[in-house]
Short mmCIF file of C-alpha atoms in Angstrom, two decimals:
data_model
loop_
_atom_site.label_atom_id
_atom_site.label_comp_id
_atom_site.label_asym_id
_atom_site.label_seq_id
_atom_site.Cartn_x
_atom_site.Cartn_y
_atom_site.Cartn_z
CA UNK A 1228 233.66 187.93 30.03
CA UNK A 1229 231.31 185.68 28.42
CA UNK A 1230 228.21 184.62 30.35
CA UNK A 1231 226.79 181.06 30.79
CA UNK A 1232 223.29 181.22 31.60
CA UNK A 1233 222.51 177.74 33.06
CA UNK A 1234 219.13 176.24 32.70
CA UNK A 1235 217.60 174.46 35.57
CA UNK A 1236 214.56 171.77 34.31
CA UNK A 1237 212.83 170.81 37.46
CA UNK A 1238 211.73 167.20 36.21
CA UNK A 1239 209.39 165.71 38.93
CA UNK A 1240 207.26 162.81 38.35
CA UNK A 1241 204.61 164.21 40.61
CA UNK A 1242 204.45 167.55 39.07
CA UNK A 1243 206.14 170.85 39.64
CA UNK A 1244 205.75 174.77 40.17
CA UNK A 1245 207.81 177.94 39.28
CA UNK A 1246 207.22 180.84 40.42
CA UNK A 1247 208.38 184.11 42.17
CA UNK A 1248 208.30 184.38 46.12
CA UNK A 1249 209.74 187.77 46.63
CA UNK A 1250 209.96 190.40 44.23
CA UNK A 1251 212.18 193.83 43.73
CA UNK A 1252 209.19 196.12 43.34
CA UNK A 1253 209.44 199.27 45.38
CA UNK A 1254 205.98 198.91 46.77
CA UNK A 1255 205.89 198.16 50.65
CA UNK A 1256 204.45 194.71 51.33
CA UNK A 1257 201.64 194.42 54.23
CA UNK A 1258 204.33 194.55 56.90
CA UNK A 1259 205.79 197.86 55.17
CA UNK A 1260 208.94 196.05 53.73
CA UNK A 1261 210.52 196.14 50.46
CA UNK A 1262 213.16 193.31 49.20
CA UNK A 1263 216.38 194.99 47.87
CA UNK A 1264 217.87 192.98 44.93
CA UNK A 1265 220.44 190.94 45.82
CA UNK A 1266 219.03 190.39 49.36
CA UNK A 1267 219.03 186.25 48.73
CA UNK A 1268 222.23 186.26 46.88
CA UNK A 1269 224.83 184.79 49.67
CA UNK A 1270 222.07 182.75 50.91
CA UNK A 1271 221.32 181.03 47.65
CA UNK A 1272 225.25 180.53 47.26
CA UNK A 1273 225.70 178.89 50.76
CA UNK A 1274 222.71 176.55 50.04
CA UNK A 1275 224.30 175.51 46.65
CA UNK A 1276 227.89 175.24 48.29
CA UNK A 1277 226.09 172.99 51.17
CA UNK A 1278 223.92 171.13 48.86
CA UNK A 1279 220.91 171.86 50.70
CA UNK A 1280 217.26 172.49 49.57
CA UNK A 1281 214.49 173.87 51.45
CA UNK A 1282 210.98 172.92 51.74
CA UNK A 1283 207.83 173.66 49.71
CA UNK A 1284 205.11 174.57 52.17
CA UNK A 1285 201.51 174.89 52.17
CA UNK A 1286 200.95 178.45 53.94
CA UNK A 1287 204.05 178.53 56.55
CA UNK A 1288 203.06 175.67 58.53
CA UNK A 1289 205.97 174.28 59.52
CA UNK A 1290 204.64 172.19 62.19
CA UNK A 1291 202.50 170.54 60.09
CA UNK A 1292 204.24 167.63 58.41
CA UNK A 1293 201.23 167.44 55.67
CA UNK A 1294 201.83 170.77 54.97
CA UNK A 1295 205.49 169.88 53.61
CA UNK A 1296 204.37 169.85 50.05
CA UNK A 1297 207.88 169.77 48.11
CA UNK A 1298 210.99 170.60 47.50
CA UNK A 1299 212.77 173.97 46.38
CA UNK A 1300 215.03 172.74 43.85
CA UNK A 1301 216.53 176.12 42.50
CA UNK A 1302 216.51 179.91 43.81
CA UNK A 1303 217.66 182.32 41.72
CA UNK A 1304 217.68 186.28 41.48
CA UNK A 1305 216.50 187.58 38.23
CA UNK A 1306 215.43 191.21 37.30
CA UNK A 1307 212.21 190.76 38.64
CA UNK A 1308 212.50 188.92 41.97
CA UNK A 1309 213.59 185.68 43.57
CA UNK A 1310 212.60 183.30 41.00
CA UNK A 1311 212.42 179.42 42.26
CA UNK A 1312 211.76 176.12 40.75
CA UNK A 1313 210.03 173.22 43.09
CA UNK A 1314 208.90 169.60 42.62
CA UNK A 1315 205.58 168.12 44.33
CA UNK A 1316 205.51 165.61 46.66
CA UNK A 1317 203.47 162.48 46.10
CA UNK A 1318 200.85 163.05 49.10
CA UNK A 1319 197.17 163.93 48.68
CA UNK A 1320 198.10 167.26 50.28
CA UNK A 1321 200.77 168.20 47.59
CA UNK A 1322 198.63 166.69 44.88
CA UNK A 1323 195.95 168.80 45.89
CA UNK A 1324 197.75 172.02 46.16
CA UNK A 1325 199.32 171.36 42.86
CA UNK A 1326 195.93 171.09 41.14
CA UNK A 1327 194.55 174.61 43.03
CA UNK A 1328 197.61 176.10 41.64
CA UNK A 1329 197.28 174.93 37.70
CA UNK A 1330 193.73 176.19 38.17
CA UNK A 1331 194.50 179.73 39.20
CA UNK A 1332 193.10 179.24 42.58
CA UNK A 1333 195.81 179.16 44.83
CA UNK A 1334 198.50 181.49 42.96
CA UNK A 1335 200.61 183.64 45.62
CA UNK A 1336 203.82 182.74 47.44
CA UNK A 1337 205.53 183.83 50.65
CA UNK A 1338 208.62 183.03 52.53
CA UNK A 1339 210.03 182.39 55.93
CA UNK A 1340 213.56 184.35 56.74
CA UNK A 1341 215.85 185.64 59.16
CA UNK A 1342 216.76 189.43 58.86
CA UNK A 1343 220.60 189.77 58.41
CA UNK A 1344 220.89 193.25 57.47
CA UNK A 1345 218.16 196.09 57.27
CA UNK A 1346 217.60 199.64 56.76
CA UNK A 1347 214.39 202.24 57.31
CA UNK A 1348 214.66 204.34 54.16
CA UNK A 1349 212.21 207.18 52.27
CA UNK A 1350 210.64 206.00 49.01
CA UNK A 1351 210.57 208.11 45.92
CA UNK A 1352 206.74 209.29 47.19
CA UNK A 1353 208.14 210.07 50.57
CA UNK A 1354 206.48 207.12 52.34
CA UNK A 1355 208.72 205.37 54.97
CA UNK A 1356 209.83 201.37 54.25
CA UNK A 1357 211.99 198.96 55.68
CA UNK A 1358 214.53 197.61 53.23
CA UNK A 1359 215.31 194.30 53.79
CA UNK A 1360 218.98 194.19 52.25
CA UNK A 1361 220.18 190.62 53.39
CA UNK A 1362 218.14 187.77 54.09
CA UNK A 1363 218.52 183.83 55.14
CA UNK A 1364 215.50 182.04 53.16
CA UNK A 1365 214.17 178.90 55.01
CA UNK A 1366 211.56 178.02 52.95
CA UNK A 1367 208.89 179.15 50.49
CA UNK A 1368 205.18 178.58 51.03
CA UNK A 1369 201.95 178.75 48.31
CA UNK A 1370 199.75 180.91 50.38
CA UNK A 1371 196.14 182.08 49.81
CA UNK A 1372 197.15 185.81 51.34
CA UNK A 1373 200.85 186.95 50.72
CA UNK A 1374 202.45 189.82 52.50
CA UNK A 1375 203.59 191.01 48.75
CA UNK A 1376 200.70 190.73 46.49
CA UNK A 1377 203.28 191.20 43.49
CA UNK A 1378 204.04 187.14 44.12
CA UNK A 1379 203.06 184.74 41.02
CA UNK A 1380 202.88 181.60 39.71
CA UNK A 1381 204.94 181.28 36.62
CA UNK A 1382 203.96 177.64 35.46
CA UNK A 1383 202.72 174.57 37.13
CA UNK A 1384 202.93 171.02 35.51
CA UNK A 1385 201.78 167.77 36.26
CA UNK A 1386 203.90 164.95 36.63
CA UNK A 1387 204.24 161.72 34.79
CA UNK A 1388 202.05 159.78 37.58
CA UNK A 1389 199.08 162.44 37.25
CA UNK A 1390 199.03 163.29 33.66
CA UNK A 1391 197.27 160.89 32.13
CA UNK A 1392 194.39 161.43 34.68
CA UNK A 1393 194.47 165.01 33.97
CA UNK A 1394 194.09 164.60 30.09
#
C-alpha cells in the first residue's frame, strides 16, 4: 500500500511556530510521567473530524485572554513525538512571544490534557513511571519551564506584516 505524506504549510501574516509539545523519550518528566507513542492519535483524529483547532497559549494561562497567543493549525505524531504547527495572533503579547521564541529565549513547550488511559510501569533501568497511553489535548503552551525538558522549537517564522521590521 502506497503511503502519501501530507505536507502542511502554515501561512500566517502574523508569524508561525513549529515544535514538539511532547516526545516519546522514555525519560520521566518532572511529574514522573512518560507519554506512549500513539497517545494522541484518537484526539488528533477527532479534532480533524470536528474541524476544531486548539489554542496556542503562553504559560497555560487559560484565564488570561491576553495569553491566547495563537492557534495550533496542525497536530501530528511522528517518530520523535507530538509535532505541531501554529500561527501567531496579531497582538502585542503574541508578537513578543514570537520574538522571544525566534531569539531562543523562550524555547520549550507544554500542553494541557485529560488522561483517558494510563498505567504504572517499570522502565528498563528499574525506575517506576506513569505511562500516559491515551490523552485528550486541550492546548499547547509556549513556556519557560516545561515538565518535559525534551520539548523544542523547530522553527519560528516572521509573518508578512512583521518581516520588514525584522530585516
